[in-house]
Amino acid sequence: MTGKIGSEKIYLFDSTLRDGEQTPGARLNYEEKLEVARQLARLGVDIIEAGFPVSSPGEKKAVRDIAREVKGPVICGLARAVQGDIDAAWEAVREAERPRIHVFLGASDIHMEHKLKKDPHLLMEQAVEAVKYAGRFTSDIEYSPEDATRAREEYLYELLEAVIKAGATTINIPDTVGYAVPEEFGALIGRLRENVPGMDKVIISVHCHDDLGMAVANSLEAVKNGARQIECNINGIGERAGNAALEEIAVALRIRQNHFSYYTDLNFSEIYRTSRLVSKLTGIAVPVNKAVVGLNAFAHSSGIHQDGILKNKETYEIIDAELIGGKAAQMCLTARSGRHAVMDQLNKLNFSLTPGQLETIYGYFVELADKKKEVYPEDIEALVLDHLSFTEPRYKLDYLQTISGSTSIPAAIVRLKKEDGGTIEEVAIGAGPIDAAYNAINKITGLSIGLDNYRLNAVTQGRDALGEVQVEMSYQDRTITGRGTSTDIIEASVKSYLNGLNKLLRINGDGETRK
Ligand code: KIV
Ligand code: ZN
């Protein structure tokens, strides 16, 4: 059976804490499991498979505490088709608002013959007994015929009919080894719906691994053929190549609603946060080019793309970053970025340049981008401040006199010339003549600027050496550098301070290059 079934809800079954935790190296401790579970509840998944309780006492305790604390989603525990596993799963999930036991047993000939080494009919009986046993505890029972995509179909029909009769309410079809391809997998789901009596009374679920990179496509094709629950993990982590990525499935269903016409109850704006949390706690990095949550998923590098995006986001973007709680489109400026993208960055930095100034900065930008792979907003800001020297400084030094000596209090008289030609003069004292001069300048501007660093170098030799002073100044949350030279080190100090001050005034919007 193919085609749309209607506008129905798709249940998202998250197995990040079970199959996801089977990712090599992704072990989570007790606290981390709880933190992920709380976030999954915020994300709005329908079912959390919190773990495999029989596997260790620590795992059981974590599942039990998730079941106790996390409200909203169904809390599920995994169990092999044996009583000990089912007991452990039930003890762990019993305090949940809505507990579920998930029983699985190999169903392919390869698994039955080589791994389980048992007759298929005995294994079928074992599956039925296990489901009946789980039914003593709860009516919410999920059954998975492991390796279903490589199982004999006739055997699957018989097995699934029997476990449904025994009480299973969700039938999950795992593509355990990621062997299926979409058309074939969808068709299998369709045939199971048609040929297994009782299949219309249960929720059909799918659990796809990504060995051939088709886990998401297989899951979506299954939905088109009648599956209503998808098992998936945050960032697609999971055994070997991982499982279908939850965020990709949810966003695909949402963005291509015109194609799928199903919905989920996910809080989309929590996707990005959840992805980052899982990555941080498991230590499994999100590939930069990963669909939906990769760092580059909303970055545009080519000049043609950047230009298109600036004109209309829809030219090269189908997902709004805000939908998933991520950051808005990032322009990563590179040698391929055009004037339009550089101008956009300048606007964001609040610079308003004339066409001539823009050309100058663009020329420096191209030079810089050739050396540096990526050019950041701070680089653009530095280019403007360093190269737009034709921008008139707000204040120039007009007159300076300082008093110092072993018996006198250091003082300075500073007169500054303003852009309009007028002058202002102030007198101040300080710890030394330079400090006094800086205090006088602060009195003139009315700004309380901090001096974080001061460096004096001789740039020429001899008694009349030219001194160069470099200062690092801070004002509010900004740090700025200034530079000045003179044969008089006090004058060089004042000039460097004024150089920094003039940059600061431009940045803060008082100067002519800022809007
Ligand atoms: O991949 C698989 O078959 C599983 C089952 C336990 C559902 O993880
Ligand atoms: Zn699996």
PDB file of N, CA and C and ligand atoms in Angstrom, residues 15 18-19 22 49 78-79 102-105 111 142-148 172-178 207-209 231 239-240 243, ligand 1:
ATOM      1  N   SER A  15      14.874   7.019  21.661  1.00  0.00           N
ATOM      2  CA  SER A  15      15.696   5.978  22.275  1.00  0.00           C
ATOM      3  C   SER A  15      17.136   6.446  22.499  1.00  0.00           C
ATOM      4  N   ARG A  18      18.742   4.789  25.317  1.00  0.00           N
ATOM      5  CA  ARG A  18      18.943   3.329  25.226  1.00  0.00           C
ATOM      6  C   ARG A  18      19.787   2.996  24.005  1.00  0.00           C
ATOM      7  N   ASP A  19      19.227   3.035  22.806  1.00  0.00           N
ATOM      8  CA  ASP A  19      20.033   2.715  21.618  1.00  0.00           C
ATOM      9  C   ASP A  19      21.109   3.794  21.419  1.00  0.00           C
ATOM     10  N   GLN A  22      24.108   3.272  23.246  1.00  0.00           N
ATOM     11  CA  GLN A  22      24.929   2.152  22.752  1.00  0.00           C
ATOM     12  C   GLN A  22      25.996   2.632  21.759  1.00  0.00           C
ATOM     13  N   GLU A  49      12.468   5.956  25.746  1.00  0.00           N
ATOM     14  CA  GLU A  49      13.006   4.649  26.123  1.00  0.00           C
ATOM     15  C   GLU A  49      14.209   4.965  27.014  1.00  0.00           C
ATOM     16  N   LEU A  78      13.441  -1.432  28.196  1.00  0.00           N
ATOM     17  CA  LEU A  78      13.647  -2.527  27.234  1.00  0.00           C
ATOM     18  C   LEU A  78      13.897  -3.840  27.972  1.00  0.00           C
ATOM     19  N   ALA A  79      13.430  -4.935  27.360  1.00  0.00           N
ATOM     20  CA  ALA A  79      13.632  -6.265  27.964  1.00  0.00           C
ATOM     21  C   ALA A  79      13.767  -7.313  26.876  1.00  0.00           C
ATOM     22  N   HIS A 102       9.028  -2.853  26.703  1.00  0.00           N
ATOM     23  CA  HIS A 102       9.367  -3.121  25.306  1.00  0.00           C
ATOM     24  C   HIS A 102      10.147  -4.447  25.248  1.00  0.00           C
ATOM     25  N   VAL A 103       9.501  -5.460  24.659  1.00  0.00           N
ATOM     26  CA  VAL A 103      10.107  -6.793  24.594  1.00  0.00           C
ATOM     27  C   VAL A 103      10.634  -7.048  23.190  1.00  0.00           C
ATOM     28  N   PHE A 104      11.825  -7.613  23.084  1.00  0.00           N
ATOM     29  CA  PHE A 104      12.335  -7.940  21.745  1.00  0.00           C
ATOM     30  C   PHE A 104      12.961  -9.326  21.727  1.00  0.00           C
ATOM     31  N   LEU A 105      12.951  -9.917  20.526  1.00  0.00           N
ATOM     32  CA  LEU A 105      13.569 -11.233  20.325  1.00  0.00           C
ATOM     33  C   LEU A 105      13.877 -11.394  18.837  1.00  0.00           C
ATOM     34  N   HIS A 111      19.596 -14.628  13.004  1.00  0.00           N
ATOM     35  CA  HIS A 111      19.590 -14.455  14.461  1.00  0.00           C
ATOM     36  C   HIS A 111      19.152 -15.723  15.188  1.00  0.00           C
ATOM     37  N   GLU A 142       5.128  -3.149  24.046  1.00  0.00           N
ATOM     38  CA  GLU A 142       5.650  -3.045  22.674  1.00  0.00           C
ATOM     39  C   GLU A 142       6.442  -4.309  22.368  1.00  0.00           C
ATOM     40  N   TYR A 143       6.250  -4.820  21.172  1.00  0.00           N
ATOM     41  CA  TYR A 143       7.019  -6.008  20.784  1.00  0.00           C
ATOM     42  C   TYR A 143       7.832  -5.727  19.517  1.00  0.00           C
ATOM     43  N   SER A 144       9.125  -6.134  19.541  1.00  0.00           N
ATOM     44  CA  SER A 144      10.002  -5.956  18.379  1.00  0.00           C
ATOM     45  C   SER A 144      10.573  -7.283  17.901  1.00  0.00           C
ATOM     46  N   PRO A 145      10.264  -7.690  16.664  1.00  0.00           N
ATOM     47  CA  PRO A 145      10.939  -8.857  16.083  1.00  0.00           C
ATOM     48  C   PRO A 145      12.287  -8.365  15.542  1.00  0.00           C
ATOM     49  N   GLU A 146      13.346  -8.616  16.297  1.00  0.00           N
ATOM     50  CA  GLU A 146      14.651  -8.056  15.934  1.00  0.00           C
ATOM     51  C   GLU A 146      15.091  -8.552  14.556  1.00  0.00           C
ATOM     52  N   ASP A 147      15.749  -7.677  13.806  1.00  0.00           N
ATOM     53  CA  ASP A 147      16.248  -7.987  12.448  1.00  0.00           C
ATOM     54  C   ASP A 147      15.103  -8.330  11.490  1.00  0.00           C
ATOM     55  N   ALA A 148      13.974  -7.643  11.676  1.00  0.00           N
ATOM     56  CA  ALA A 148      12.771  -7.954  10.888  1.00  0.00           C
ATOM     57  C   ALA A 148      12.995  -7.833   9.388  1.00  0.00           C
ATOM     58  N   ASN A 172       6.716  -3.005  16.730  1.00  0.00           N
ATOM     59  CA  ASN A 172       7.830  -2.227  16.176  1.00  0.00           C
ATOM     60  C   ASN A 172       8.613  -3.082  15.188  1.00  0.00           C
ATOM     61  N   ILE A 173       8.845  -2.535  14.007  1.00  0.00           N
ATOM     62  CA  ILE A 173       9.581  -3.284  12.978  1.00  0.00           C
ATOM     63  C   ILE A 173      10.996  -2.721  12.886  1.00  0.00           C
ATOM     64  N   PRO A 174      11.966  -3.437  13.457  1.00  0.00           N
ATOM     65  CA  PRO A 174      13.322  -2.889  13.427  1.00  0.00           C
ATOM     66  C   PRO A 174      14.084  -3.287  12.165  1.00  0.00           C
ATOM     67  N   ASP A 175      14.749  -2.303  11.603  1.00  0.00           N
ATOM     68  CA  ASP A 175      15.729  -2.594  10.552  1.00  0.00           C
ATOM     69  C   ASP A 175      17.070  -2.577  11.299  1.00  0.00           C
ATOM     70  N   THR A 176      17.277  -3.656  12.027  1.00  0.00           N
ATOM     71  CA  THR A 176      18.356  -3.729  13.014  1.00  0.00           C
ATOM     72  C   THR A 176      19.741  -3.442  12.434  1.00  0.00           C
ATOM     73  N   VAL A 177      19.962  -3.896  11.217  1.00  0.00           N
ATOM     74  CA  VAL A 177      21.304  -3.727  10.640  1.00  0.00           C
ATOM     75  C   VAL A 177      21.335  -2.665   9.541  1.00  0.00           C
ATOM     76  N   GLY A 178      20.271  -1.881   9.422  1.00  0.00           N
ATOM     77  CA  GLY A 178      20.253  -0.791   8.444  1.00  0.00           C
ATOM     78  C   GLY A 178      20.371  -1.291   7.016  1.00  0.00           C
ATOM     79  N   HIS A 207      11.921   1.209  13.521  1.00  0.00           N
ATOM     80  CA  HIS A 207      13.170   1.489  14.236  1.00  0.00           C
ATOM     81  C   HIS A 207      14.294   1.244  13.222  1.00  0.00           C
ATOM     82  N   CYS A 208      14.791   2.314  12.630  1.00  0.00           N
ATOM     83  CA  CYS A 208      15.730   2.132  11.516  1.00  0.00           C
ATOM     84  C   CYS A 208      17.141   2.539  11.872  1.00  0.00           C
ATOM     85  N   HIS A 209      18.082   1.688  11.522  1.00  0.00           N
ATOM     86  CA  HIS A 209      19.507   2.020  11.693  1.00  0.00           C
ATOM     87  C   HIS A 209      20.044   2.575  10.387  1.00  0.00           C
ATOM     88  N   GLU A 231      10.809   5.338  15.922  1.00  0.00           N
ATOM     89  CA  GLU A 231      11.839   5.309  16.955  1.00  0.00           C
ATOM     90  C   GLU A 231      13.068   6.010  16.392  1.00  0.00           C
ATOM     91  N   GLU A 239      23.642   2.606  17.975  1.00  0.00           N
ATOM     92  CA  GLU A 239      24.538   1.486  17.661  1.00  0.00           C
ATOM     93  C   GLU A 239      25.144   1.645  16.247  1.00  0.00           C
ATOM     94  N   ARG A 240      26.416   1.372  16.113  1.00  0.00           N
ATOM     95  CA  ARG A 240      27.172   1.485  14.832  1.00  0.00           C
ATOM     96  C   ARG A 240      26.992   2.864  14.176  1.00  0.00           C
ATOM     97  N   ASN A 243      20.994   5.622  14.603  1.00  0.00           N
ATOM     98  CA  ASN A 243      19.575   5.435  14.261  1.00  0.00           C
ATOM     99  C   ASN A 243      19.087   6.658  13.493  1.00  0.00           C
TER     100      ASN A 243
HETATM  101  O1  KIV B   1      17.965  -2.376  16.449  1.00  0.00           O
HETATM  102  C1  KIV B   1      17.176  -3.108  17.066  1.00  0.00           C
HETATM  103  O2  KIV B   1      16.677  -4.102  16.560  1.00  0.00           O
HETATM  104  C2  KIV B   1      16.861  -2.734  18.427  1.00  0.00           C
HETATM  105  C3  KIV B   1      15.740  -3.456  19.086  1.00  0.00           C
HETATM  106  C4  KIV B   1      15.972  -3.676  20.518  1.00  0.00           C
HETATM  107  C5  KIV B   1      14.457  -2.729  18.828  1.00  0.00           C
HETATM  108  O3  KIV B   1      17.442  -1.831  18.956  1.00  0.00           O
END
